[in-house]
Short mmCIF file of C-alpha atoms in Angstrom, two decimals:
data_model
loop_
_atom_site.label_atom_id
_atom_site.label_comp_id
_atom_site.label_asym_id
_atom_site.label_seq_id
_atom_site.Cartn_x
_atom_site.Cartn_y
_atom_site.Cartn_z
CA UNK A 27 181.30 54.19 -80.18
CA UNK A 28 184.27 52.46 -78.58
CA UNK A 29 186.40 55.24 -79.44
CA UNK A 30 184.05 57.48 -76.73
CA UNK A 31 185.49 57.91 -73.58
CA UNK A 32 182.08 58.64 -71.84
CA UNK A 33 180.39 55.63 -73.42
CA UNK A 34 183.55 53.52 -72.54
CA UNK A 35 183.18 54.32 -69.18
CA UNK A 36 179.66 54.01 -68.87
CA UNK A 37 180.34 50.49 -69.89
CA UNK A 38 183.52 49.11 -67.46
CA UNK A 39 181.47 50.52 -64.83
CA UNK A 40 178.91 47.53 -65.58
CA UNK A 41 181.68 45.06 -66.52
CA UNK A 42 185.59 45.94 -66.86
CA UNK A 43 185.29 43.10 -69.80
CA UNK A 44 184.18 45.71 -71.86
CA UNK A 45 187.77 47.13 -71.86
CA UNK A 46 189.15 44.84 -74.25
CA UNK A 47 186.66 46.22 -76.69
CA UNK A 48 188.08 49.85 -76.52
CA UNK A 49 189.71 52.23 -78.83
CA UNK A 50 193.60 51.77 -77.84
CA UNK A 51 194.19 55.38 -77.16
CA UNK A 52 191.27 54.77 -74.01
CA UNK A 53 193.41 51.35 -73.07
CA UNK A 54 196.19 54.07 -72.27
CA UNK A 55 193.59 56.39 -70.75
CA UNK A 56 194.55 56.72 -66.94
CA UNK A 57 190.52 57.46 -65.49
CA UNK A 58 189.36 54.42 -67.87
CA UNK A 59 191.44 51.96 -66.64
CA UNK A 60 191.51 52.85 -63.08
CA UNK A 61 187.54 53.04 -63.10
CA UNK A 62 187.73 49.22 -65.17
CA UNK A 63 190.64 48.19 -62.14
CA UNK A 64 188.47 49.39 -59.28
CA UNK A 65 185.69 46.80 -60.84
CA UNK A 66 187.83 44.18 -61.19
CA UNK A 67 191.98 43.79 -60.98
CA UNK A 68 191.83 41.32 -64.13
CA UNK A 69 191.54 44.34 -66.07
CA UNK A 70 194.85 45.08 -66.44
CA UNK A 71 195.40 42.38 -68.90
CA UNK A 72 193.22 44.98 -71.43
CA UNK A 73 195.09 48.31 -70.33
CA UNK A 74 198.13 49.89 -73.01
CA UNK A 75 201.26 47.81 -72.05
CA UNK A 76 202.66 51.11 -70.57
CA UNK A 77 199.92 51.04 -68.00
CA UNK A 78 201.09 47.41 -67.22
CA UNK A 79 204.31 48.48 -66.74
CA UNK A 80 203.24 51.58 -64.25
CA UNK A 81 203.67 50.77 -60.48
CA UNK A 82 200.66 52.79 -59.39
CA UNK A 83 198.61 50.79 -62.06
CA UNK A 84 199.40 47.38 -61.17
CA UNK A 85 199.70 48.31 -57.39
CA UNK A 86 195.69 48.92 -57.78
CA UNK A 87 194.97 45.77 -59.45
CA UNK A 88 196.87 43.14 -57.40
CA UNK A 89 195.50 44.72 -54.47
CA UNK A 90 191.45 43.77 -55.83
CA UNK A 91 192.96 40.73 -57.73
CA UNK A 92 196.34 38.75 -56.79
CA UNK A 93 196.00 36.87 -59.81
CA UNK A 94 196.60 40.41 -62.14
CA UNK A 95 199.86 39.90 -61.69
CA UNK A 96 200.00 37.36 -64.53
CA UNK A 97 199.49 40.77 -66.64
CA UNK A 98 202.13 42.89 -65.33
CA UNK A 99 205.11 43.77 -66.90
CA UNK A 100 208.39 41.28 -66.26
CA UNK A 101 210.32 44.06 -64.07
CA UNK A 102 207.11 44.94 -61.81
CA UNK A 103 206.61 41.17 -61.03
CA UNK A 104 210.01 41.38 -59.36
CA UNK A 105 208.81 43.93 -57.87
CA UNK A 106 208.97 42.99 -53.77
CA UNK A 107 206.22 45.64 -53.10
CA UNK A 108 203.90 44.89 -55.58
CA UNK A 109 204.51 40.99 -55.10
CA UNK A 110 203.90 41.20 -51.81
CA UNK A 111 200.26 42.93 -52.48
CA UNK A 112 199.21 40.22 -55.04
CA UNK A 113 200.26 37.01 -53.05
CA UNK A 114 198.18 38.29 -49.69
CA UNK A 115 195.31 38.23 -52.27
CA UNK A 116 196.20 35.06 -54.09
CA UNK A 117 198.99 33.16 -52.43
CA UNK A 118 199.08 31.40 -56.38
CA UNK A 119 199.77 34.46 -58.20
CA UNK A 120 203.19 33.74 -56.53
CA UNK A 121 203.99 31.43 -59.75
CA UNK A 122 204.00 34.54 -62.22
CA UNK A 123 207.03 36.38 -59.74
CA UNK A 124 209.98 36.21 -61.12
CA UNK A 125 212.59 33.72 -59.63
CA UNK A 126 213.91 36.19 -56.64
CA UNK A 127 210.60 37.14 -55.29
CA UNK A 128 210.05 33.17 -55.51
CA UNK A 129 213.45 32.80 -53.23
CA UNK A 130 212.53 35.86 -50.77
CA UNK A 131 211.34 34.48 -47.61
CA UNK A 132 208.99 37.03 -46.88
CA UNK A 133 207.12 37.01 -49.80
CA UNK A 134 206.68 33.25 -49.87
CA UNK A 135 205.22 33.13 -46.44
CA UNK A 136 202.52 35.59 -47.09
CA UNK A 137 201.71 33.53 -50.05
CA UNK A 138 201.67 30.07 -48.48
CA UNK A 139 199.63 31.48 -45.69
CA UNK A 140 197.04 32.97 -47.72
CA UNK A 141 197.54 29.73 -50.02
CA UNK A 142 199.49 26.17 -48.90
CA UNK A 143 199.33 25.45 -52.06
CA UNK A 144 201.41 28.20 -53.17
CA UNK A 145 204.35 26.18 -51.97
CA UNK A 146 204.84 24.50 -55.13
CA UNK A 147 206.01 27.52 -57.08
CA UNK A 148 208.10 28.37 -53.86
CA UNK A 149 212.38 27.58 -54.58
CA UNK A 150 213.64 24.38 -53.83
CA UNK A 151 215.37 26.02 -50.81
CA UNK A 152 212.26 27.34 -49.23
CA UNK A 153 210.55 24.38 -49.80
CA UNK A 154 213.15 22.74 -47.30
CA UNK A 155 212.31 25.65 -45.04
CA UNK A 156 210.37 24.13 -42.05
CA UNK A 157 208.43 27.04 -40.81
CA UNK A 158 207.27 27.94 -44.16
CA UNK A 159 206.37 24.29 -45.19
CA UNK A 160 204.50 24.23 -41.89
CA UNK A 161 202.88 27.57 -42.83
CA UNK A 162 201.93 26.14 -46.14
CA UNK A 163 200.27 22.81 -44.23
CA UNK A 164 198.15 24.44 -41.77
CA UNK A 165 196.58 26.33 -44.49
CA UNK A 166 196.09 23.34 -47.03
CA UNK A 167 197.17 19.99 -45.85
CA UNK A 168 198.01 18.53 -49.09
CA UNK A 169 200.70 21.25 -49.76
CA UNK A 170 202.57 18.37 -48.22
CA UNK A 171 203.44 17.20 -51.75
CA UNK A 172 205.39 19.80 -52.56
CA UNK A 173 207.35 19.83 -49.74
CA UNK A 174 211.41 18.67 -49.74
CA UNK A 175 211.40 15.07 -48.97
CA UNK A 176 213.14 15.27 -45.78
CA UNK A 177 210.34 17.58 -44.80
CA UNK A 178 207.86 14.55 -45.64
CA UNK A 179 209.75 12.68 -43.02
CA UNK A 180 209.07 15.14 -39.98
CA UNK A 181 206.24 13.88 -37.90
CA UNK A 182 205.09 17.36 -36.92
CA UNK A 183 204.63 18.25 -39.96
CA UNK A 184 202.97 15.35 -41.49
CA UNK A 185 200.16 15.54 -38.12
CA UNK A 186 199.29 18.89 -38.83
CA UNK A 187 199.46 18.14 -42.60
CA UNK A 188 196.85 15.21 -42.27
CA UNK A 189 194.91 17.05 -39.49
CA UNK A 190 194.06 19.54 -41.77
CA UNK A 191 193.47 17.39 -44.92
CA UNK A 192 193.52 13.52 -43.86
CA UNK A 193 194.58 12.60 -47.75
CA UNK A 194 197.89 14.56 -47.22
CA UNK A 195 198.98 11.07 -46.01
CA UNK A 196 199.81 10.03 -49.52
CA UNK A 197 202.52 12.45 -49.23
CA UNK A 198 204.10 11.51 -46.47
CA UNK A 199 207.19 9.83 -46.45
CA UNK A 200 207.69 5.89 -45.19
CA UNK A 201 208.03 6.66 -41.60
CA UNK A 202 205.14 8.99 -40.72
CA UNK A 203 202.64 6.60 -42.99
CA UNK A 204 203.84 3.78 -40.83
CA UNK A 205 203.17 5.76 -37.36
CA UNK A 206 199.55 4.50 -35.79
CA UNK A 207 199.00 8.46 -34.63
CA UNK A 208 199.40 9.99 -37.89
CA UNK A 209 197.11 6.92 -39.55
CA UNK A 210 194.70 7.21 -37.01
CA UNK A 211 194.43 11.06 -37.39
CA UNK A 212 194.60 10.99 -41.04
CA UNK A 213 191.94 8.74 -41.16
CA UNK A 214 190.00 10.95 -38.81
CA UNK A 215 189.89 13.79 -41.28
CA UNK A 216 189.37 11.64 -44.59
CA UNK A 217 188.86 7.70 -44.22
CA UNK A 218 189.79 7.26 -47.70
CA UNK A 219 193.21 7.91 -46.13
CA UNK A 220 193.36 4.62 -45.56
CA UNK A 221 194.24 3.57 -49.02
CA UNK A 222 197.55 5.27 -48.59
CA UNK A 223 198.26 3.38 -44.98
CA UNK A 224 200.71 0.44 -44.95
CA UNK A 225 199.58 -2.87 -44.76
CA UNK A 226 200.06 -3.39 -41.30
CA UNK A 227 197.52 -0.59 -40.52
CA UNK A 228 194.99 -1.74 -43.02
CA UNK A 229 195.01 -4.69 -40.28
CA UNK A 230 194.40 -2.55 -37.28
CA UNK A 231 190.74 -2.59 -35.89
CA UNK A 232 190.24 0.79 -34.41
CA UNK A 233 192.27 2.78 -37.31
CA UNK A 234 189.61 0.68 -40.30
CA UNK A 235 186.60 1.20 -37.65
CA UNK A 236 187.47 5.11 -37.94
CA UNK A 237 188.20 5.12 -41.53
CA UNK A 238 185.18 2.88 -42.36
CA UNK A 239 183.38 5.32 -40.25
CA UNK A 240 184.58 8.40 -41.90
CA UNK A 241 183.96 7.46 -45.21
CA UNK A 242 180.26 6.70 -44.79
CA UNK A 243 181.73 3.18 -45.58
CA UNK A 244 184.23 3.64 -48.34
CA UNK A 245 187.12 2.67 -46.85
CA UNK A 246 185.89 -0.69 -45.72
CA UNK A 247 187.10 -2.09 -49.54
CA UNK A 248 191.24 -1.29 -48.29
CA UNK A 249 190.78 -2.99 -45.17
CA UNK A 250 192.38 -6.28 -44.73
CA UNK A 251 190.10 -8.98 -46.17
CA UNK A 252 190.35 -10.47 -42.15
CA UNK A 253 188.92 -7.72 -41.04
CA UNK A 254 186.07 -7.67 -43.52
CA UNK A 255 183.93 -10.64 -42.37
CA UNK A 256 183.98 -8.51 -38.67
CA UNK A 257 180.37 -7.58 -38.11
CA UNK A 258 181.66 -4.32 -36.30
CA UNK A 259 183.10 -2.99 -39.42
CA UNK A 260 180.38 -3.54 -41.82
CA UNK A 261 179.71 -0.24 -43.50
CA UNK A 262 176.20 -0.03 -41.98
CA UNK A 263 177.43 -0.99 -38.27
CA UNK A 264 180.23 0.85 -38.28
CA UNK A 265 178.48 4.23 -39.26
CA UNK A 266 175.69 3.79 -36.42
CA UNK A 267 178.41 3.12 -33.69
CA UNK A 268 178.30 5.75 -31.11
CA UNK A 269 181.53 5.21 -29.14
CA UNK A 270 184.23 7.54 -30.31
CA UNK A 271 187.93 5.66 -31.26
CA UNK A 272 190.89 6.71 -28.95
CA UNK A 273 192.88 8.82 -30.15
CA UNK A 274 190.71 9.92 -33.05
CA UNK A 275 190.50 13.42 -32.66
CA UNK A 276 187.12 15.73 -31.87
CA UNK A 277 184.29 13.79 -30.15
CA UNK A 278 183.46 14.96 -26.90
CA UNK A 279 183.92 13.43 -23.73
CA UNK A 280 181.63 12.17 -20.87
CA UNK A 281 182.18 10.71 -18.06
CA UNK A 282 179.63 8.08 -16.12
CA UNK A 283 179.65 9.35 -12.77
CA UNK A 284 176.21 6.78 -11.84
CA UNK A 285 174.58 3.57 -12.61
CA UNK A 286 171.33 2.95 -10.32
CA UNK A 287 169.01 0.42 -11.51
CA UNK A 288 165.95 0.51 -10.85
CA UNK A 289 164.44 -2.97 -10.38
CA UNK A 290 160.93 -2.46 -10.15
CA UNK A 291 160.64 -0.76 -13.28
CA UNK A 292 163.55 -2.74 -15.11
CA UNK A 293 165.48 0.53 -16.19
CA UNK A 294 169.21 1.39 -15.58
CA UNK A 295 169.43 5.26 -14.90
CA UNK A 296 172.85 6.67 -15.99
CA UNK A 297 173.79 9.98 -15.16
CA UNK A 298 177.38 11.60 -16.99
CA UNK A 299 178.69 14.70 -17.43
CA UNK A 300 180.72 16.20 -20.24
CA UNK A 301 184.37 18.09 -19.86
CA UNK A 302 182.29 21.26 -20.91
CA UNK A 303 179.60 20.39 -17.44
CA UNK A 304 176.88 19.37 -20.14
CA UNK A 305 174.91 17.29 -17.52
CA UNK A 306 172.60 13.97 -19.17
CA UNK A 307 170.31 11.44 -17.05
CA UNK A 308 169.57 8.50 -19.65
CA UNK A 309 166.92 6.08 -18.54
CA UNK A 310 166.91 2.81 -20.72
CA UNK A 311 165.54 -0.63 -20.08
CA UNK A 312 168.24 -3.02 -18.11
CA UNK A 313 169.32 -5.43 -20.85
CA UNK A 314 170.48 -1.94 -22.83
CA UNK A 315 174.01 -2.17 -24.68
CA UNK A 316 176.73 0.48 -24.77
CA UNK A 317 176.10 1.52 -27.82
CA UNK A 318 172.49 2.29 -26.78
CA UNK A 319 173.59 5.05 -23.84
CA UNK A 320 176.17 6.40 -26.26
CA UNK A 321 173.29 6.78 -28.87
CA UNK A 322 171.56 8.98 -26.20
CA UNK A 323 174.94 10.77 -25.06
CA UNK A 324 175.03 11.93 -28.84
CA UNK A 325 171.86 13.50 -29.01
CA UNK A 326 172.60 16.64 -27.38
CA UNK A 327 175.83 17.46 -29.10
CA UNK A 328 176.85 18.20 -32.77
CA UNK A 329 178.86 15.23 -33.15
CA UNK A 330 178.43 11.29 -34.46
CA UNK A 331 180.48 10.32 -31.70
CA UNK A 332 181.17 10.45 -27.96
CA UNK A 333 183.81 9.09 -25.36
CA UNK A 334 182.94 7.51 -22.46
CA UNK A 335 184.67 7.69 -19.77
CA UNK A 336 183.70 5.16 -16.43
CA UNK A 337 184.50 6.89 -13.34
CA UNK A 338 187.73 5.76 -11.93
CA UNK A 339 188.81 4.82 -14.67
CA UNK A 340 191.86 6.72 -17.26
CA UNK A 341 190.65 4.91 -20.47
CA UNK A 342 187.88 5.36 -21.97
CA UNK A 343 185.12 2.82 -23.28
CA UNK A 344 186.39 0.87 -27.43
CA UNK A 345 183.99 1.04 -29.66
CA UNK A 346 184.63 -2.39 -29.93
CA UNK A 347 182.04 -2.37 -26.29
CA UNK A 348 179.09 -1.32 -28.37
CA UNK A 349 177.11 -4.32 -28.20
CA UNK A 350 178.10 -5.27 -24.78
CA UNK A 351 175.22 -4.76 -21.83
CA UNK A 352 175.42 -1.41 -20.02
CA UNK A 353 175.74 -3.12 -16.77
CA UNK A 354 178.09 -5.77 -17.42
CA UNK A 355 180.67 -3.20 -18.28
CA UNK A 356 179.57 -0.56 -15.68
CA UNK A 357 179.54 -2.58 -12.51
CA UNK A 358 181.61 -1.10 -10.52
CA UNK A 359 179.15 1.66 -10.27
CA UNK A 360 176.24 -0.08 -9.99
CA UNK A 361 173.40 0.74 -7.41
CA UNK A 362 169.80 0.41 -6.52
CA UNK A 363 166.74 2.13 -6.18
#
């Protein structure tokens, strides 16, 4: 049965599994094993070792399945061409290369960029490479570990690093951990981030407010114990809070163009516009907070969050505002009905 070349190839066509269970002389056979390939590249680890040693064989396979290249013979895996083929389709499959394709440039690029994490298997002198450690972070933020240690010093590459994965922090060396941007923006992406934050952060309001915030409270337990008996940055408080942190990264941006209060009626009428021209009127009673014209503002986006932005002024509202009245903090603008 397994010895049958037409029931052996009735069968890889429904799984290329069933390879492993044929006669060796249909292992070696060049239709069976392409037809098992084309189904999936894992395959090759079934076919006659002479058909893992055949460029044209292995070319087909790393093309469907980077990861075949784990079956391929030793001189084909230093094989640029081939190498090249398997790491565009599985930056890891880099780790099977032998050690030059590991050194080439080239190939390690492709690989980081289809995997970061594909760095770690990269030589220790591309791994001190800048442009392909910053390849490697843009794809997979973490890939920061494996990255020389003067590399974990460069702040460009630990803010992209953390902007793509905010727990890439733990990587970073002393000086980017201890640099408020990189906290704030690693925090941003992943509040548990803040665990890996020096102490002097952990006593910052606005970085625990966003990492509080983006752990759906999490991070509150690595804030300083001060800052855990403020009401702001109880779990629950700090998860409704509308008003976006500066310099966290992503919430859009409005700005309060005018206040008119009506008195009759006892409403304040706010009207703001976003940097995109989303226009919003808000009506709300007088004696409404900050946080209660931000909750509004947040309705018509996609986001938690929203910056608000007084006119004529450059900064924009702290979250810190939220439970402030509307009007107190929006004089300036004030006018009536």
């Amino acid at each position: 049965m397994w010895g049958d070349k037409e029931y052996v190839l009735q069968r890889v066509r429904e799984d290329y599994f069933w390879l492993d269970h044929a006669e060796p002389h249909l292992k070696a056979d060049p239709e069976v094993v392409l037809v098992a390939l084309a189904m999936d590249g894992r395959a090759l680890r079934f076919a006659d070792i002479c058909l893992q040693a055949n460029p044209e064989f292995v070319l087909q396979a790393v093309r469907h399945t980077g990861g075949a290249l784990v079956y391929a013979s030793p001189k084909l895996r230093a094989t640029r061409a081939i190498v090249l083929e398997a790491v565009r389709q599985c930056g890891r499959s880099l780790e099977v290369a032998s050690e030059a394709m590991r050194a080439d440039r080239e190939v390690v690029l492709e690989a980081v960029q289809q995997d970061g994490f594909a760095l770690e298997f990269a030589s220790d002198l591309l791994r001190s490479d800048r442009e392909v450690v910053l390849a490697a972070v843009r794809v997979c933020g973490c890939a920061l570990e494996h990255a020389d240690p003067v590399l974990k010093n460069d702040k460009e590459i630990v803010l992209e690093a953390v902007d793509q994965h905010g727990l890439a922090l733990e990587s970073a060396g002393p000086l980017p951990r201890a640099d408020r941007e990189i906290v704030l923006a690693a925090v941003s992406r992943h509040g548990g981030a803040l665990r890996f934050a020096p102490s002097k952060m952990k006593k910052d309001r606005e970085v625990v407010l966003e990492a509080v915030r983006r752990s759906s409270g999490g991070a509150w337990k690595h804030a300083e114990t001060r800052l855990k008996a403020d009401p702001l940055l109880d779990p629950c408080s700090a998860c409704l809070n509308p008003i976006a942190t500066p310099g966290s990264a992503g919430a859009p941006v409005f700005t309060v163009l005018e206040v008119t209060v009506r008195e009759v009626e006892a409403l304040v009428e706010m009207h703001a516009t976003s940097m995109t021209g989303m226009e919003v009127r808000v009506e709300l009673p007088v004696e409404a907070t900050v946080g209660d014209f931000g909750r509004r503002l947040v309705e018509p986006t996609r986001h938690r969050t929203v910056y608000m932005v007084l006119l004529g002024h450059s900064e924009p509202l702290s979250p810190f505002d939220v439970d402030r009245p509307f009007l107190d903090v929006a004089a300036h603008l004030r006018t009536s009905a």
